[in-house]
Tab-separated table of C-alpha atoms in Angstrom:
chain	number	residue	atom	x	y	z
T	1051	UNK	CA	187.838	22.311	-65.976
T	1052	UNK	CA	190.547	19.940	-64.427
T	1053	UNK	CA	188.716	19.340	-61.033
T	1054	UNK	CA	185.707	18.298	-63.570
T	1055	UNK	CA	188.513	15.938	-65.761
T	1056	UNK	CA	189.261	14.308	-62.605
T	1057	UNK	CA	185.636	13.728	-61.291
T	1058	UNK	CA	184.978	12.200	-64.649
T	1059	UNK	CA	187.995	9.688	-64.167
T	1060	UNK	CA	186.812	8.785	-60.980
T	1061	UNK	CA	183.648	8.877	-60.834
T	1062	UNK	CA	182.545	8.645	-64.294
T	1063	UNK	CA	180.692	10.816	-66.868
T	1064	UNK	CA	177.416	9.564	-65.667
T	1065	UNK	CA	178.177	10.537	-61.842
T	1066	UNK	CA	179.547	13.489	-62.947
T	1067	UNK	CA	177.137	14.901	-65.105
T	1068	UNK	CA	174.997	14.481	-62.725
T	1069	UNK	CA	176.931	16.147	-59.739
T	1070	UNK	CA	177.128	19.222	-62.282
T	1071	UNK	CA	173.104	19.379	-62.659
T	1072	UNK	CA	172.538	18.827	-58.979
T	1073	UNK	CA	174.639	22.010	-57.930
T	1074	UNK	CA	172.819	24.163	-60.218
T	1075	UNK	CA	169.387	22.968	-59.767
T	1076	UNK	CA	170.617	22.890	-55.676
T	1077	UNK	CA	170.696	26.806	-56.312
T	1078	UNK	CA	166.882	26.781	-57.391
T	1079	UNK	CA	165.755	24.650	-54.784
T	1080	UNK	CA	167.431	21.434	-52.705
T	1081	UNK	CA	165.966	19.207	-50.173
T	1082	UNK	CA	168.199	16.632	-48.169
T	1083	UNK	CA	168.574	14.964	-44.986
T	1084	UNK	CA	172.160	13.821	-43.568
T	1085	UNK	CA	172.270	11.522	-40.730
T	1086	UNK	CA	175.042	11.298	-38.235
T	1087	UNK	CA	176.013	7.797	-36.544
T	1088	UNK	CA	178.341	6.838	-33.546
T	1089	UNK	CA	180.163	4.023	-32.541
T	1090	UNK	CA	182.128	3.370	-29.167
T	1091	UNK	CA	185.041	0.685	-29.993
T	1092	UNK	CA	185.914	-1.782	-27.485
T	1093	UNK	CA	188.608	-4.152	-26.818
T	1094	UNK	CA	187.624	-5.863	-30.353
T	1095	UNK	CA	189.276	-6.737	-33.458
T	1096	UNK	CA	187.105	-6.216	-36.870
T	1097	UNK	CA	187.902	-9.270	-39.459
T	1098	UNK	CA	189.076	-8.226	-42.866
T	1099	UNK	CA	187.855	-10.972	-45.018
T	1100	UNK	CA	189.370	-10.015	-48.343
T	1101	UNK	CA	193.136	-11.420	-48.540
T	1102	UNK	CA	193.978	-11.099	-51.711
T	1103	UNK	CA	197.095	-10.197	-52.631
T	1104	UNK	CA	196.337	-7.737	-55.216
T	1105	UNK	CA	194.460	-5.019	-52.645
T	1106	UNK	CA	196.443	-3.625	-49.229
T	1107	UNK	CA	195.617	-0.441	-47.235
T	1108	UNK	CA	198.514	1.715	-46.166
T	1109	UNK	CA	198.711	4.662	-43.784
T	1110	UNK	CA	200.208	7.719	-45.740
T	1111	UNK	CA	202.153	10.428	-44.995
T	1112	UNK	CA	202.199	14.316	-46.425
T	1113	UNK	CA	205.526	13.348	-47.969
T	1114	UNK	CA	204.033	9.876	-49.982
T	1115	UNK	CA	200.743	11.707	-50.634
T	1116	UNK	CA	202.397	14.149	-52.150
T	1117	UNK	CA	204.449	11.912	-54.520
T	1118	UNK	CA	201.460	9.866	-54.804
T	1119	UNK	CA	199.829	10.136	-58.576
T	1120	UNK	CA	195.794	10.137	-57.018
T	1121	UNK	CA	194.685	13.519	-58.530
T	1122	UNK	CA	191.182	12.560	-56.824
T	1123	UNK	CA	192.894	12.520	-52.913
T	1124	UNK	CA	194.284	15.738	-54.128
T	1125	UNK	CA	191.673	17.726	-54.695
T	1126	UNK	CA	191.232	17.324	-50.756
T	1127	UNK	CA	193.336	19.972	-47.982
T	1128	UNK	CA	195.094	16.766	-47.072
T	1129	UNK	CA	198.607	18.896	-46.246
T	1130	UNK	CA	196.204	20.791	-44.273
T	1131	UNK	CA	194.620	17.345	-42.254
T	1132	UNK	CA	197.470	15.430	-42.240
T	1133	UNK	CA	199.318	18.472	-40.470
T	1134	UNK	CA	197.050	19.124	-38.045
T	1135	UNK	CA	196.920	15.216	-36.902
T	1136	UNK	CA	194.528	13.076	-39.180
T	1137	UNK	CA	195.276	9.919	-40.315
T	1138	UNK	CA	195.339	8.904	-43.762
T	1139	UNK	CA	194.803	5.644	-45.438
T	1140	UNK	CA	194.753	4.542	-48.605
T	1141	UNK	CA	193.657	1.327	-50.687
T	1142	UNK	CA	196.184	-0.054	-53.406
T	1143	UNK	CA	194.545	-2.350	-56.029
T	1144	UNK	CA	197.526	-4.323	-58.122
T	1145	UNK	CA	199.593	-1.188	-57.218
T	1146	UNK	CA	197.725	1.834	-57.969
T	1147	UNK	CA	195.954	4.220	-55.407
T	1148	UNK	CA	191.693	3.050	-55.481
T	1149	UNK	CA	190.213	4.489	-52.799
T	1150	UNK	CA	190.868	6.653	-49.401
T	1151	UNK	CA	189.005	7.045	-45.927
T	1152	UNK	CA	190.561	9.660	-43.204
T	1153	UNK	CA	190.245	9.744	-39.685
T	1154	UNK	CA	190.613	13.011	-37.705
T	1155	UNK	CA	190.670	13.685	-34.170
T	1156	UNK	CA	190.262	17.589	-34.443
T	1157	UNK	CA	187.016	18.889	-34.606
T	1158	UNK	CA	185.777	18.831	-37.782
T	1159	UNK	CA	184.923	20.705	-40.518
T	1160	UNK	CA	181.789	19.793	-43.135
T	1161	UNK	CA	181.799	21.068	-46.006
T	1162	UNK	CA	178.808	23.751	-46.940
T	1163	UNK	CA	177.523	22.557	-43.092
T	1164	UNK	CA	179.496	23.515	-40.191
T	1165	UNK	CA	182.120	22.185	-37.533
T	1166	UNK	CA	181.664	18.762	-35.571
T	1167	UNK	CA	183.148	19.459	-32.157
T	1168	UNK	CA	185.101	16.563	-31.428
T	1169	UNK	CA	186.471	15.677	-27.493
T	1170	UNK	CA	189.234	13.880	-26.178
T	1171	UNK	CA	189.197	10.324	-27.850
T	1172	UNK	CA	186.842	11.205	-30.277
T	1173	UNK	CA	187.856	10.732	-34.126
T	1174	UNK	CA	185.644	11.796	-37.432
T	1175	UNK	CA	185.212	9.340	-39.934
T	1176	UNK	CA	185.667	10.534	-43.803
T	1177	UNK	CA	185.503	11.508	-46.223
T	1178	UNK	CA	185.926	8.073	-48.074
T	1179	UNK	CA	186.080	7.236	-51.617
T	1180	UNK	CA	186.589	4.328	-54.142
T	1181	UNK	CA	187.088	4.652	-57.665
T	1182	UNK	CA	183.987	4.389	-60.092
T	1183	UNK	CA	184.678	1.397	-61.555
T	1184	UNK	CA	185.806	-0.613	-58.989
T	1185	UNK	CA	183.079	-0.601	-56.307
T	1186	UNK	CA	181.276	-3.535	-55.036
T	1187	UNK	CA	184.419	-5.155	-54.977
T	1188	UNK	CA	185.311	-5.087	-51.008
T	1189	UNK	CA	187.474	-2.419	-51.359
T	1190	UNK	CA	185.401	0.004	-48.815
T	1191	UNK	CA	184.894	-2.334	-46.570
T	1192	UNK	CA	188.618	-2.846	-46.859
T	1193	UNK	CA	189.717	0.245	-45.749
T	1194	UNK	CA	187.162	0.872	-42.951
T	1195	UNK	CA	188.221	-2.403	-41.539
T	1196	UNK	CA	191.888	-1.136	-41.484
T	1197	UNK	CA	190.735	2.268	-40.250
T	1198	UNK	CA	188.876	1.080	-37.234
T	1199	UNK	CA	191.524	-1.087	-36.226
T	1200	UNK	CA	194.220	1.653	-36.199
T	1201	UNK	CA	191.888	3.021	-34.004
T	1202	UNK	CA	192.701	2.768	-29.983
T	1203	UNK	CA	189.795	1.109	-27.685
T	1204	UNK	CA	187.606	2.564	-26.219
T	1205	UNK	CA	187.339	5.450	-28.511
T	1206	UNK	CA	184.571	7.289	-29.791
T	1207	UNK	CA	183.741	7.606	-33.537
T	1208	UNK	CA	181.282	10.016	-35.339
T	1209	UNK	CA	180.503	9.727	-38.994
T	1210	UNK	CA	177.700	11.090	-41.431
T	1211	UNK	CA	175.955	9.809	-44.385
T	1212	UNK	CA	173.424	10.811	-46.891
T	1213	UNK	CA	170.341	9.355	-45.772
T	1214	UNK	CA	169.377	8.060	-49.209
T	1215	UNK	CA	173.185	6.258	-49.288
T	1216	UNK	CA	170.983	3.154	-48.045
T	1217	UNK	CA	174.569	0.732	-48.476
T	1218	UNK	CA	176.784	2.757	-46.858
T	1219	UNK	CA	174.380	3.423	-43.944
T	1220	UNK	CA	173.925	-0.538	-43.841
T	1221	UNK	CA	177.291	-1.555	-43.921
T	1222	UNK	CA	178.278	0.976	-40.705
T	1223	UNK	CA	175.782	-0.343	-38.816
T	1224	UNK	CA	177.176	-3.984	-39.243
T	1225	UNK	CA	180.227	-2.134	-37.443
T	1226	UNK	CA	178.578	-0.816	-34.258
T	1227	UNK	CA	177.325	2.511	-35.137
T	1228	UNK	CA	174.377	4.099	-34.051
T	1229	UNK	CA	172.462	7.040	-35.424
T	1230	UNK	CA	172.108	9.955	-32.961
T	1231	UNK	CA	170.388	12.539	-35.100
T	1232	UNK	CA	170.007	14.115	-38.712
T	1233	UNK	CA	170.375	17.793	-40.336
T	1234	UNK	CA	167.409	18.234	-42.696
T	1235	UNK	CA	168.465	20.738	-45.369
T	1236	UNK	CA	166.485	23.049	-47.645
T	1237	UNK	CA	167.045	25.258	-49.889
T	1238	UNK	CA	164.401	27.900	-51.672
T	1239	UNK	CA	165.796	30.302	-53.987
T	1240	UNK	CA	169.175	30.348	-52.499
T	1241	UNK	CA	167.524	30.569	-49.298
T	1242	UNK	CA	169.069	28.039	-46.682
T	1243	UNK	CA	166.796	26.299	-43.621
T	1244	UNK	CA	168.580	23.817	-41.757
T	1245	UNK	CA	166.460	22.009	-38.956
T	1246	UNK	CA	169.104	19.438	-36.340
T	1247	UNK	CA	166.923	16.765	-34.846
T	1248	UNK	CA	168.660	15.022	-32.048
T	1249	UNK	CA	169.925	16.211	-28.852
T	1250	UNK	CA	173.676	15.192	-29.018
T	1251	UNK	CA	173.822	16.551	-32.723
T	1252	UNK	CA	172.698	19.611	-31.730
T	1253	UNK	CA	175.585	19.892	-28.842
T	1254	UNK	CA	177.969	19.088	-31.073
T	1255	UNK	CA	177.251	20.474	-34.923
T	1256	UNK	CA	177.554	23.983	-35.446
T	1257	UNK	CA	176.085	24.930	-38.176
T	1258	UNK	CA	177.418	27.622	-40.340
């Protein structure tokens, strides 16, 4: 019941709601595809165009996350991530904790899918996240500015997204990414069938 109080604060009743209907019906029968995307940064520098006072990303520790009050963040294993060497940032709007995107450079674990095998200078992008009822303001864009630039050149960056999340796909691609693949998903009766289309995806996704 409090993981579903917090979803409601943060994503709202609406969102919620229908997060709650999708994982039962998703037990009955679910169809999706999820696309993965890559992007190689170089020697470049990725404008941040919002400079208002009132929002600023900061890179947190286990110590300030953990004194932080974001009961959204926390329903992530962030002692877990930030532990084993991923990088946490946070956006602050007039003070109080908005919105989060990680970066980790162990392979990586997604959830319900499998493990993205990760190399040397290679980072995963996400999970991010922006409060309900303050999106469309910048504040994504924001944070993935200040994430990529923390980022050292000439690294490698994987990400996934939803194929139906038409913005988010949109605004990655203005950064340089790339897709190399997608996982279609479907499931019958409880019955999973995953299908990888892409030859790098299927070196590097395995599937649970």
């Amino acid at each position: 019941m409090k993981k579903i109080l917090i979803y409601i604060k943060s994503d709202g009743l609406k969102n919620t709601l229908r997060m709650i209907v999708k994982s039962i019906l998703h037990k009955i029968y679910y169809q999706t595809c999820t696309t993965f995307y890559v992007m190689e940064k170089k020697d470049k520098r990725f404008q941040n165009e919002n400079n208002s006072d009132d929002l600023i990303v900061r890179e947190l520790n286990v110590d300030e996350v953990a004194s932080l009050d974001f009961p959204r963040l926390k329903l992530l294993n962030y002692e877990k991530w930030l532990n084993n060497g991923s990088h946490l940032y946070v956006s602050f709007f007039k003070g109080n904790p908005v919105g989060f995107v990680w970066t980790h450079q162990n392979n990586y674990y997604i959830h319900d899918l499998g493990t993205f095998l990760l190399n040397k200078n290679e980072y995963w992008s996400g999970p991010t996240f922006v409060y309900n009822t303050l999106r469309g303001r910048g504040i994504n864009k924001n944070q993935k500015i200040f994430q990529l630039n923390h980022l050292p050149n000439n690294s490698i960056i994987f990400t996934s997204i939803n194929e139906k999340n038409i913005p988010s796909i949109r605004s990655n691609v203005r950064y340089g990414f790339k897709q190399i693949g997608c996982l279609n998903t479907k499931i019958i009766l409880g019955k999973k069938e995953n299908k990888i289309e892409g030859s790098l995806l299927k070196e590097r996704l395995t599937l649970l």
